[in-house]
Short mmCIF file of C-alpha atoms and ligand atoms in Angstrom, two decimals:
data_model
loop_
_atom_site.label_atom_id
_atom_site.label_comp_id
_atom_site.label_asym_id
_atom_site.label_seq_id
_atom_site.Cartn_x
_atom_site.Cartn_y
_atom_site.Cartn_z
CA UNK A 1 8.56 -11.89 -2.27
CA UNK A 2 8.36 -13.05 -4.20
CA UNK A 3 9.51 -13.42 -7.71
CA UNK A 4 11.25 -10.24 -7.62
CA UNK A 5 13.18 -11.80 -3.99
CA UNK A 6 14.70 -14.40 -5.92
CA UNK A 7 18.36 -15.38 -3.88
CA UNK A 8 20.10 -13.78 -6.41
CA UNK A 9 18.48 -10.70 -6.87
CA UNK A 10 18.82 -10.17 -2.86
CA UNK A 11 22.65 -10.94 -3.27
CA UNK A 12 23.10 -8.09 -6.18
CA UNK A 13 20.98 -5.85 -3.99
CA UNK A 14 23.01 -6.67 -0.33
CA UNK A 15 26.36 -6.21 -2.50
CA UNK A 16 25.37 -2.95 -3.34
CA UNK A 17 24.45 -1.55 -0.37
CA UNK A 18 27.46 -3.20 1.67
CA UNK A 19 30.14 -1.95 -1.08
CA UNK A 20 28.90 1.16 -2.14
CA UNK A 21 30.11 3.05 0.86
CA UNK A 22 28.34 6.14 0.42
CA UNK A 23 24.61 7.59 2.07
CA UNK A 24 21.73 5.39 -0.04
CA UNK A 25 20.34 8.44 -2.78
CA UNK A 26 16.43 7.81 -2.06
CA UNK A 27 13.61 8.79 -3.91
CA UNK A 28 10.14 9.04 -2.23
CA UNK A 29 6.86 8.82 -4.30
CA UNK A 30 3.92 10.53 -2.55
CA UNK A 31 6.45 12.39 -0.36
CA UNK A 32 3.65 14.58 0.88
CA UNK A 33 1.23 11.64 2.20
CA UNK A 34 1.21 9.65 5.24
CA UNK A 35 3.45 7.13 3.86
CA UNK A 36 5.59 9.62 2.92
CA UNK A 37 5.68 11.92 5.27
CA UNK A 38 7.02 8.89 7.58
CA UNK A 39 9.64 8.51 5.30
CA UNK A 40 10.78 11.73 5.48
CA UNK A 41 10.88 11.91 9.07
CA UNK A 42 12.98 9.08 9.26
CA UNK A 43 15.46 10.59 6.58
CA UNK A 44 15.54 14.17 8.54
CA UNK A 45 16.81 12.13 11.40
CA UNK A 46 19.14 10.02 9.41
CA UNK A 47 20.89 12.76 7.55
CA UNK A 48 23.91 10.91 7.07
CA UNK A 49 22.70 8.04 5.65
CA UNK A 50 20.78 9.15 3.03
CA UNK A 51 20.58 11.96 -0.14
CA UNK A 52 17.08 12.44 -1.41
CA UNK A 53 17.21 12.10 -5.28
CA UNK A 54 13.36 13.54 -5.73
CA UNK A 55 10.34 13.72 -4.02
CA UNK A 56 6.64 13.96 -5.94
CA UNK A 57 3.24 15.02 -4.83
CA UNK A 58 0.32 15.59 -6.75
CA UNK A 59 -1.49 19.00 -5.27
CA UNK A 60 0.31 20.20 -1.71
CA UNK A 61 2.60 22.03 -3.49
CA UNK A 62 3.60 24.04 -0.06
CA UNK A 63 4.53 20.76 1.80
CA UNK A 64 6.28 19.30 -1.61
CA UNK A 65 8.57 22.52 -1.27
CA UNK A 66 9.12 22.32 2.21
CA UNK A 67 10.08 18.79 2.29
CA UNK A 68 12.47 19.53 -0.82
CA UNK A 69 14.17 21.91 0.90
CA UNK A 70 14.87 20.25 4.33
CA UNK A 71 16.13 17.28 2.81
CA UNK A 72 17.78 19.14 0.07
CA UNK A 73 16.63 17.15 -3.02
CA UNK A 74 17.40 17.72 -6.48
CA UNK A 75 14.38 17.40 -7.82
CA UNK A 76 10.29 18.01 -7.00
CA UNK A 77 7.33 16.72 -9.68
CA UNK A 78 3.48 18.17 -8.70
CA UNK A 79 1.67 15.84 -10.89
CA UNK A 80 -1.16 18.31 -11.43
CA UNK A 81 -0.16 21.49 -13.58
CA UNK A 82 -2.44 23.81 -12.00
CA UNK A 83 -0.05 23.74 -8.53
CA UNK A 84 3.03 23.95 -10.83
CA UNK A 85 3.48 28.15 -10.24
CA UNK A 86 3.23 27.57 -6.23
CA UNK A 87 6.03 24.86 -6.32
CA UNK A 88 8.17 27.21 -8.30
CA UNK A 89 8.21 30.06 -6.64
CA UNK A 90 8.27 28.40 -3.42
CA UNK A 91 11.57 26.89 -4.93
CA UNK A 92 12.89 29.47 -6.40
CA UNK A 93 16.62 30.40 -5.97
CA UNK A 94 16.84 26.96 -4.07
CA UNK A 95 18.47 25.10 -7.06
CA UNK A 96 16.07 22.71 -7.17
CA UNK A 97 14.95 21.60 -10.08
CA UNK A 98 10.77 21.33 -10.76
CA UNK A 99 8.39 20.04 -12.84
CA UNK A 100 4.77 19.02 -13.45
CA UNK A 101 2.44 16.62 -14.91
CA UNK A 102 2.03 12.68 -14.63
CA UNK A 103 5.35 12.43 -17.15
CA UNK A 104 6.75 14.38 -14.27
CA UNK A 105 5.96 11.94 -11.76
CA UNK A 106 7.28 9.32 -13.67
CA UNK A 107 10.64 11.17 -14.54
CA UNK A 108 10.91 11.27 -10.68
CA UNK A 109 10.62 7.81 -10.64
CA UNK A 110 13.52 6.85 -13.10
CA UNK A 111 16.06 9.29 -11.86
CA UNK A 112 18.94 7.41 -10.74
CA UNK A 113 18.06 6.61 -7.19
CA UNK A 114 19.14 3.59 -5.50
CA UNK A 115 15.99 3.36 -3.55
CA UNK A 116 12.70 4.63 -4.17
CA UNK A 117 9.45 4.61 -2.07
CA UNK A 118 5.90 3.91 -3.64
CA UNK A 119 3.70 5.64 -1.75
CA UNK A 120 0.98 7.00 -3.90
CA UNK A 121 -2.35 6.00 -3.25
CA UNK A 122 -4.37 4.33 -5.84
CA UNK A 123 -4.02 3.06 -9.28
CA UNK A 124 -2.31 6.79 -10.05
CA UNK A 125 0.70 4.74 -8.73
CA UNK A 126 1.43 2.28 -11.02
CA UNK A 127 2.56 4.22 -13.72
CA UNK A 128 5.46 5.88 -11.94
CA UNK A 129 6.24 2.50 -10.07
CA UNK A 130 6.38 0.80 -12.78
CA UNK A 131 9.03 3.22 -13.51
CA UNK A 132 11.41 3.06 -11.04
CA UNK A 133 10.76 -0.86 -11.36
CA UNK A 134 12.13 -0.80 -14.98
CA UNK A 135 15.38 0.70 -14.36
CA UNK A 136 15.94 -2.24 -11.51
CA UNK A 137 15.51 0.04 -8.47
CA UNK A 138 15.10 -1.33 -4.99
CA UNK A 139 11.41 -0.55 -4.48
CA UNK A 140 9.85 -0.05 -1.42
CA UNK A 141 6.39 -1.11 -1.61
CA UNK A 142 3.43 0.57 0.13
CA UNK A 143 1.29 1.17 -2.69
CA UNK A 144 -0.88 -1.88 -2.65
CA UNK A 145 -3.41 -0.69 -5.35
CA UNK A 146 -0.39 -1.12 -7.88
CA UNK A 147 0.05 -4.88 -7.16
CA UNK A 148 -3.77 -5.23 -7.12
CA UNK A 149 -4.82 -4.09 -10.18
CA UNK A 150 -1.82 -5.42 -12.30
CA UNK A 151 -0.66 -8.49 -9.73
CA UNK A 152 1.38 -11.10 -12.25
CA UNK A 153 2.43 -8.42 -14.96
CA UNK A 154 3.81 -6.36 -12.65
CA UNK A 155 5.48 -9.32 -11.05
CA UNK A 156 6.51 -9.93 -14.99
CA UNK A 157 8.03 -6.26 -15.16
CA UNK A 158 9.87 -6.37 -11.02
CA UNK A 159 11.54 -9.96 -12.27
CA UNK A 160 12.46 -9.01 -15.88
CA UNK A 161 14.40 -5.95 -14.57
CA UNK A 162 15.89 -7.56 -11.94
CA UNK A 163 14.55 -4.90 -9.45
CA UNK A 164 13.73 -6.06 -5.94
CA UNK A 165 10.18 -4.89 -3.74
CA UNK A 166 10.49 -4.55 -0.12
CA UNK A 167 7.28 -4.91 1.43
CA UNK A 168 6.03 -1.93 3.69
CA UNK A 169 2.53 -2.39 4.46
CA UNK A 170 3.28 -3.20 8.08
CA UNK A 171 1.46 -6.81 7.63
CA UNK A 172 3.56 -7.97 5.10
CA UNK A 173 6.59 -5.94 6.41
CA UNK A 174 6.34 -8.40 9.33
CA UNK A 175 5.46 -11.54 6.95
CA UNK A 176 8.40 -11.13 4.94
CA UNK A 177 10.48 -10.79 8.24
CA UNK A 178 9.18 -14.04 9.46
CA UNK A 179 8.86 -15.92 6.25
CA UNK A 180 11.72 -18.16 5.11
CA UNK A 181 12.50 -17.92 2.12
CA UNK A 182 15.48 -20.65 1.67
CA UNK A 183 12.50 -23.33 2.64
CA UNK A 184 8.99 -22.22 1.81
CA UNK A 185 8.16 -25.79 1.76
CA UNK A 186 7.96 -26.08 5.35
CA UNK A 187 5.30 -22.72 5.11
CA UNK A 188 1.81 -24.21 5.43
CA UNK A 189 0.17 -20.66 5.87
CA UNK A 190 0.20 -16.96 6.24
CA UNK A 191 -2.42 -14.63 8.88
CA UNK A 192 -2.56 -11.05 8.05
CA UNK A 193 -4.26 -8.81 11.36
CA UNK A 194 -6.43 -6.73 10.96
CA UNK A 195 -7.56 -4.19 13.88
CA UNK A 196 -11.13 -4.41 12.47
CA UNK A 197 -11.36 -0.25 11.87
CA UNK A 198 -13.81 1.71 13.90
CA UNK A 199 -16.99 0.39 12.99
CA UNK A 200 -15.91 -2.99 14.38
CA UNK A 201 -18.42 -3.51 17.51
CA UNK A 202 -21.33 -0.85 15.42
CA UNK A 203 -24.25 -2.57 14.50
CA UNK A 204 -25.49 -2.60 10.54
CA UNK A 205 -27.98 0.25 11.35
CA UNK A 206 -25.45 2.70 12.68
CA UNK A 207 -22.44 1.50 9.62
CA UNK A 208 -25.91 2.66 7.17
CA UNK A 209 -25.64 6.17 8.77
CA UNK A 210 -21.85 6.41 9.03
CA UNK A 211 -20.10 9.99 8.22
CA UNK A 212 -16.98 10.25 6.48
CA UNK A 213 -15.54 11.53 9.62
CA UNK A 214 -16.02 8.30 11.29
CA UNK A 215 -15.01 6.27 8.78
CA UNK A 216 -11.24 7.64 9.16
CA UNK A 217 -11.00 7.98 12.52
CA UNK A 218 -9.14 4.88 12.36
CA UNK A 219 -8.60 3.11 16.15
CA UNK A 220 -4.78 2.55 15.80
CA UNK A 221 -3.46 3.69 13.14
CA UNK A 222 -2.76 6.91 11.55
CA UNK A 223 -3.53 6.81 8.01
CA UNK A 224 -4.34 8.69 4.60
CA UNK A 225 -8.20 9.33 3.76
CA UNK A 226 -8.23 6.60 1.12
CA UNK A 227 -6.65 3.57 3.24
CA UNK A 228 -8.42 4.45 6.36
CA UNK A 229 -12.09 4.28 4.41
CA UNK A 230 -10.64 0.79 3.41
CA UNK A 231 -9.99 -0.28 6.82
CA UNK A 232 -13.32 0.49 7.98
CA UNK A 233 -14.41 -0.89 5.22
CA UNK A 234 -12.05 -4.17 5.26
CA UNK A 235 -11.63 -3.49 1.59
CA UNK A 236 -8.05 -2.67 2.46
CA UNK A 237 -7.98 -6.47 4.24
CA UNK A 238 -9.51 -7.90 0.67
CA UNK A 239 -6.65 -5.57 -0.60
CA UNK A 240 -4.17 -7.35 1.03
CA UNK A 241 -4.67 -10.56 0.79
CA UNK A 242 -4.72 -10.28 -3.33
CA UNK A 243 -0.95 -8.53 -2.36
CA UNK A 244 0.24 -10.79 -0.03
CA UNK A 245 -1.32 -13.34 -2.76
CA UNK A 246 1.74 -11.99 -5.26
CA UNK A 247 4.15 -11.13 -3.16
CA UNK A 248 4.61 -13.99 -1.41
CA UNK A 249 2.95 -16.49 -4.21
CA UNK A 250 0.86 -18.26 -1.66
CA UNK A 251 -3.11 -19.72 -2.81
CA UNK A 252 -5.76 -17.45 -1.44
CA UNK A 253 -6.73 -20.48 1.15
CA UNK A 254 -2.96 -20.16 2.43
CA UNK A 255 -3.54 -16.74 3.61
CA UNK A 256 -6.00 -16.38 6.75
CA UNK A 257 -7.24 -12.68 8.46
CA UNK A 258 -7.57 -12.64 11.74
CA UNK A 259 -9.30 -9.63 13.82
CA UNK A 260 -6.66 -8.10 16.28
CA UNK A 261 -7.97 -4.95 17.87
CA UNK A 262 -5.09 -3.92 19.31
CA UNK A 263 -2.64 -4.04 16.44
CA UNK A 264 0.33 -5.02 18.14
CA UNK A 265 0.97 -8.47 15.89
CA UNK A 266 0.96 -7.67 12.53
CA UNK A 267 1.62 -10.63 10.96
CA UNK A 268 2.62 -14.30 11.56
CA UNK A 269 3.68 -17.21 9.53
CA UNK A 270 2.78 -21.06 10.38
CA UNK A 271 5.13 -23.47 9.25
CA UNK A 272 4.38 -27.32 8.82
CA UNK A 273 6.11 -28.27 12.47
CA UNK A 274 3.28 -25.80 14.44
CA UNK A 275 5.73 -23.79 15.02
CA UNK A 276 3.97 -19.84 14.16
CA UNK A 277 6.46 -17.15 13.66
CA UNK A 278 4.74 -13.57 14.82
CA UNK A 279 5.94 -10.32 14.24
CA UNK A 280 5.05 -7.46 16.69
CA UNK A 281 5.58 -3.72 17.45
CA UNK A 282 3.77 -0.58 17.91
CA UNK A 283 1.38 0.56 15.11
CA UNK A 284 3.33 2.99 13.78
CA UNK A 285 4.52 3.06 10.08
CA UNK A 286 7.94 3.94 10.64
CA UNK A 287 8.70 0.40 11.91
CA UNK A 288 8.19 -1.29 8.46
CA UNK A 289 9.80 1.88 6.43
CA UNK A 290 12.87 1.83 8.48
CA UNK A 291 13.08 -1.31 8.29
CA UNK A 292 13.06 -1.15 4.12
CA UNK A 293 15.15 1.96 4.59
CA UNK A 294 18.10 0.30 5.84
CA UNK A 295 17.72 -3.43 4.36
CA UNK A 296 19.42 -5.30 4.22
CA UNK A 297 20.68 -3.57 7.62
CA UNK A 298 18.41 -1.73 10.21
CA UNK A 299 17.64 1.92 10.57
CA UNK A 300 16.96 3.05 13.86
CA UNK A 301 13.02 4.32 14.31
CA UNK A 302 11.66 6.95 17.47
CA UNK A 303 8.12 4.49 17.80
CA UNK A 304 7.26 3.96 21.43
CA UNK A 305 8.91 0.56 22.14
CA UNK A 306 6.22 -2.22 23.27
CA UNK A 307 5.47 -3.07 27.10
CA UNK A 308 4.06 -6.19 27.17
CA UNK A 309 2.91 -5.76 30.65
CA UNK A 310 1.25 -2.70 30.36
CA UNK A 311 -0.47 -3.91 27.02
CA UNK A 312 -1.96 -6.71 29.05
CA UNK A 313 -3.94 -8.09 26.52
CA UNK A 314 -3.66 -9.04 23.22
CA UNK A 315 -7.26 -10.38 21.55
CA UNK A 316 -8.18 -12.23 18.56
CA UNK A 317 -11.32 -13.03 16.58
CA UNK A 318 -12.88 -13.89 13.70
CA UNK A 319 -13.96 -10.78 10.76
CA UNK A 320 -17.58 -10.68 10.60
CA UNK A 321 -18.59 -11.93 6.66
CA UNK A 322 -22.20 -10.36 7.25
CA UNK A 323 -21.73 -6.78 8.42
CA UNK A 324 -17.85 -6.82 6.34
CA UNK A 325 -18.45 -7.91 2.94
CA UNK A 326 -15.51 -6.72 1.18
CA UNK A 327 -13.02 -9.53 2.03
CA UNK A 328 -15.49 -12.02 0.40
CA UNK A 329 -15.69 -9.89 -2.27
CA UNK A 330 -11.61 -9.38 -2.46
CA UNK A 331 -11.04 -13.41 -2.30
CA UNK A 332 -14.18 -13.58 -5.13
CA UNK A 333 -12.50 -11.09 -7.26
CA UNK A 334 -9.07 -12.74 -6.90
CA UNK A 335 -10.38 -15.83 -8.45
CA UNK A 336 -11.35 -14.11 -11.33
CA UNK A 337 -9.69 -13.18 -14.65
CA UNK A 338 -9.26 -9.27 -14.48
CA UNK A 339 -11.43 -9.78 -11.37
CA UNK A 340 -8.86 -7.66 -8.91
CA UNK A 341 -8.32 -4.77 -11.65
CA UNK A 342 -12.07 -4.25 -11.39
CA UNK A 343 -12.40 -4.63 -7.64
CA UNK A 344 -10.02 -1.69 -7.25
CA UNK A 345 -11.19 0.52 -9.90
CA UNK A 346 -14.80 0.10 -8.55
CA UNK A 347 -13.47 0.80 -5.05
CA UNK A 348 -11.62 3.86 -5.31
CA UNK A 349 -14.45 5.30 -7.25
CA UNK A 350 -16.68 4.37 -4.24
CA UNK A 351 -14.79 5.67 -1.69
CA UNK A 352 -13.74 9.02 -3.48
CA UNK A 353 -17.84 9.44 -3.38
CA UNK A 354 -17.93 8.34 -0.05
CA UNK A 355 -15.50 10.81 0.98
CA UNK A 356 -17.28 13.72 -1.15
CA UNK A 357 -20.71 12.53 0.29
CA UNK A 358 -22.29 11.42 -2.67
CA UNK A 359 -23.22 7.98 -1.00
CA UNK A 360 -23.67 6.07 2.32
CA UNK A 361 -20.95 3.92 3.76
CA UNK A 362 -22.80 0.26 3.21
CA UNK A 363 -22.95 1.83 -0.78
CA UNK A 364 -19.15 1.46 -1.21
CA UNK A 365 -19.29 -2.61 -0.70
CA UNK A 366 -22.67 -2.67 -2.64
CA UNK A 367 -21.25 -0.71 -6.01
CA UNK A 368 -17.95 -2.81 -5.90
CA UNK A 369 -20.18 -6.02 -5.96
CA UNK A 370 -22.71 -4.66 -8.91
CA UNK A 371 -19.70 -3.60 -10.40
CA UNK A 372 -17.97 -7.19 -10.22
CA UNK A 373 -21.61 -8.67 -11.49
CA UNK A 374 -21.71 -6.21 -14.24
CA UNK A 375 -18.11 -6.84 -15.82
CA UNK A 376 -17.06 -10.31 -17.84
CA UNK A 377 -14.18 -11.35 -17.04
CA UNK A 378 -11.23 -10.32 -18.85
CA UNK A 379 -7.49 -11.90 -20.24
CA UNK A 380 -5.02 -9.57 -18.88
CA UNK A 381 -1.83 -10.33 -21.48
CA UNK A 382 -0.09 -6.71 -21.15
CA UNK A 383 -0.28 -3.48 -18.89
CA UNK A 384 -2.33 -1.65 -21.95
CA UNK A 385 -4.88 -4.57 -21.06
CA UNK A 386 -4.93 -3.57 -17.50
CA UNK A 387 -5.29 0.04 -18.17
CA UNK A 388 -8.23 -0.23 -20.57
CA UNK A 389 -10.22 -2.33 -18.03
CA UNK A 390 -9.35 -0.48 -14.80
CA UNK A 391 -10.73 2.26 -17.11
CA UNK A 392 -13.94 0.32 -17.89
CA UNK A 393 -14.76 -0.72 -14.36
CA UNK A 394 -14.24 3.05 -12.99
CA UNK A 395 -16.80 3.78 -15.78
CA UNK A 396 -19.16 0.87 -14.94
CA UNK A 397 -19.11 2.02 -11.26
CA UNK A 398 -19.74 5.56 -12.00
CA UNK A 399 -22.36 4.80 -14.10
CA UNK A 400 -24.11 3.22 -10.68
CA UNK A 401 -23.83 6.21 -8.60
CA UNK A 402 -24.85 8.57 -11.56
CA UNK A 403 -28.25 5.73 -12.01
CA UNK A 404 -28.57 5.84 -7.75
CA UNK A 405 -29.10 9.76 -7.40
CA UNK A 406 -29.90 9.88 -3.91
CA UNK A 407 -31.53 6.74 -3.17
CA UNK A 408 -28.81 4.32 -1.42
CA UNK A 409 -27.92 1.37 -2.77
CA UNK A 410 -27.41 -0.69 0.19
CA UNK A 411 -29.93 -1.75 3.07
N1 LIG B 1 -0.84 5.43 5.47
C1 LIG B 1 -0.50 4.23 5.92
O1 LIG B 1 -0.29 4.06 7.11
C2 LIG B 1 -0.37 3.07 4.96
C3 LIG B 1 -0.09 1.81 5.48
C4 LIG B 1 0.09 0.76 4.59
C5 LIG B 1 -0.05 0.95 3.23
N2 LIG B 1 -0.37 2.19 2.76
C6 LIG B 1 -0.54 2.38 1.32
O2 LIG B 1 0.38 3.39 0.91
C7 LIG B 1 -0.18 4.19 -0.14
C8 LIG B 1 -0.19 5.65 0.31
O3 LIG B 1 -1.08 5.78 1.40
P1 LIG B 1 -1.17 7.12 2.25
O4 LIG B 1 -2.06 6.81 3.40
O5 LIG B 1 0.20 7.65 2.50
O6 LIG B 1 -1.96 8.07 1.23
P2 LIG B 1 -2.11 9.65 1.28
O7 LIG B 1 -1.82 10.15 2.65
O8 LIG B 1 -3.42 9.97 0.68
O9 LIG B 1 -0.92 10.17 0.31
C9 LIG B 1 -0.93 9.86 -1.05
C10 LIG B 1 0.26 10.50 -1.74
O10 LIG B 1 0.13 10.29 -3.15
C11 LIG B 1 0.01 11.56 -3.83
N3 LIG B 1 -0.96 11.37 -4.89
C12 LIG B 1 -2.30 11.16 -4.77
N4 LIG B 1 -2.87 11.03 -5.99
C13 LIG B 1 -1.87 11.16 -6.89
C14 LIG B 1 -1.82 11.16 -8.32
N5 LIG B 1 -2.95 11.00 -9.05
N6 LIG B 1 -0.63 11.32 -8.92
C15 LIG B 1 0.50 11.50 -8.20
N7 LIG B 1 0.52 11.54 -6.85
C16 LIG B 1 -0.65 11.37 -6.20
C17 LIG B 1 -0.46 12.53 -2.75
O11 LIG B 1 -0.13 13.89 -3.08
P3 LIG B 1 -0.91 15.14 -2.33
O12 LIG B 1 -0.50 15.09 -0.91
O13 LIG B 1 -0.41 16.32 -3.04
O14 LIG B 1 -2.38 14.88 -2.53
C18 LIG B 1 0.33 12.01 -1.55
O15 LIG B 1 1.67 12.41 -1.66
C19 LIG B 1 -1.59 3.61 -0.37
O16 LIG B 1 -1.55 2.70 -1.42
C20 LIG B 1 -1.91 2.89 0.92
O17 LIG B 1 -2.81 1.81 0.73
C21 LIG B 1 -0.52 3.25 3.59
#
């Protein structure tokens, strides 16, 4: 992907797998979200395979239990304290161990585990997958916000420590199983799809008025509150592209979005004969996580299997800049010193008050723009540097919703 991809790093990580001879011991991070709850379907019905190491959430203490016990983990971190007494008695007499707090989360994350899922949304992640990245772990990579906000020093930390990311957002799931990396000379571009979210065909007026109901009732895909806001958004597009950008160390201009309603292709790869490699299934996110779970192998997945014929048509065009300003914004911040730490601070403080109905829709694109204007741009030399301004930006951009009261930003 990458740096952390290198040859030889896949060799020490194929070895592994092919000698060890025993079920993979998996950890999942975010077991309780949509991510995660994927991944634990797919263990439950690949008992054999796997033992589940630990499993974190950070308030659904019930389904944090529940999971624990079905898969029969050793170990379950709440990261906030005040659902600590409902995990343990819900595991008590399992012999289970518990604990809570973000030190927790992060003790999850190091316990020996020879796989271990990211899949916590937001910033909140990189801490713990940072973790599991410093003691070498295969990492399967879902949490985007992590790469975004710390992109080349957490590329630093994945290489250093010889661990290895497997992409599992399903676009670059499908890039990286398309994308050859023996002769990435012969690459002359990247397209990420994008189903265009469900304000794709509403005009300006009607995205002003849009309800946080609407803005996750995502088209295709099934998704938690946070990435679905993005979608409609195209944020999470923007998002991509700056992860795709270090993953698969490709310039911005080398990395196109395309508008694909029907989410079938996720991604393709042009290489410098014509010839465009496209990757395709159902939009389902067990596709990309089995196929991490059981790299360098394949795990077998329940989605419903694609039928061409009855699909019928498969459609393409163009995002629109004017009524979607976020991926302009994304490629804008991504050209900037510190400009991608401040993007995603700025946005997941405008969503979370989108989602508690503190502002209008348009308002999340218009406060992650101000919010870009109002920060300089900054030298990122170490993760301390990336924490202090993801911490500035959230405090820029809640300064803007505290100055808005209830007029809206956005027109
Ligand atoms: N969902 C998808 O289809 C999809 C596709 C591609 C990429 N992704 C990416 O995968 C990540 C997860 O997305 P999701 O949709 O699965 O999110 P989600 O449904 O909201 O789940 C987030 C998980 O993280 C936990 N969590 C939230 N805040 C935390 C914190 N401060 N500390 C520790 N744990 C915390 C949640 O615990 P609780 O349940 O207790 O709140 C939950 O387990 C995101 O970065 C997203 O962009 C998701």
């Amino acid at each position: 992907m990458t740096g952390a991809m290198t040859g030889a790093d896949r060799r020490t990580a194929r070895d592994f797998v092919e000698s060890s001879g025993r079920p993979r011991r998996v950890s999942i991070l975010g077991s309780t979200g949509s991510i995660g709850q994927s991944t634990v379907d797919l263990l439950m019905r690949n008992r054999d395979a796997f033992t589940v190491e630990a499993l974190t959430a950070n308030h659904n203490a019930a389904l944090l239990a529940e999971q624990a016990k079905a898969l029969d983990a050793r170990f379950a971190a709440i990261a906030d304290p005040a659902d600590y007494p409902a995990l343990k008695e819900a595991l008590s007499g399992s012999g289970i161990e518990t604990a809570c707090g973000r030190a927790a989360v992060v003790e999850a994350a190091e316990r020996p585990a020879d796989w271990v899922m990211a899949g916590i949304v937001g910033a909140a992640g990189l801490e713990p997958t940072l973790a599991a990245v410093r003691q070498g772990r295969i990492v399967a990579f879902a949490n985007k916000e992590v790469l975004v906000c710390a992109g080349s020093l957490f590329m630093r930390e994945v290489a250093a420590h010889g661990a290895t990311l497997l992409p599992v957002d399903s676009e670059h799931n499908a890039i990286w199983q398309c994308f050859d990396f023996s002769r990435v000379e012969g690459i002359e571009k990247i397209t990420l799809t994008c189903s265009g979210g469900p304000f794709r065909e509403k005009s300006h007026a009607a995205m002003r008025e849009a309800t946080p109901a609407e803005a996750v009732a995502h088209p295709t895909w099934s998704m938690g509150a946070k990435i679905s806001v993005d979608s409609a958004t195209l944020m999470n597009k923007g998002l991509e592209v700056i992860e795709a950008h270090y993953l698969f160390q490709l310039a911005p201009e080398r990395i196109d979005i395309v508008v694909h309603p029907q989410s079938i292709i996720h991604g393709l790869v042009t290489y410098c004969d014509g010839s465009v490699l496209a990757h395709l299934g159902s939009p389902d996110m067990r596709t990309p996580i089995a196929y991490a779970l059981g790299w360098p192998g394949r795990t077998a997945a329940p989605t419903k299997r694609l039928d061409l014929a009855d699909i019928g048509r498969l459609t393409f065009e163009a995002p629109d800049p004017e009524r979607f300003p976020a991926l302009r914004l994304a490629r804008e911040a991504l050209a900037r010193s510190g400009g991608p730490t401040v993007l995603n601070a700025a946005n997941e403080t405008a969503v979370h008050a989108f989602l508690a109905g503190r502002i209008g829709f348009l308002d999340i694109a218009a406060i992650v723009e101000r919010t870009l204007e109002l920060m300089p741009d900054s030298n990122l030399d170490s993760l301390d540097d990336v924490y202090t301004l993801d911490e500035a930006a959230r405090e820029t951009a809640a300064s803007l919703l505290d100055a808005r009261g209830n007029s809206r930003i956005a027109q």
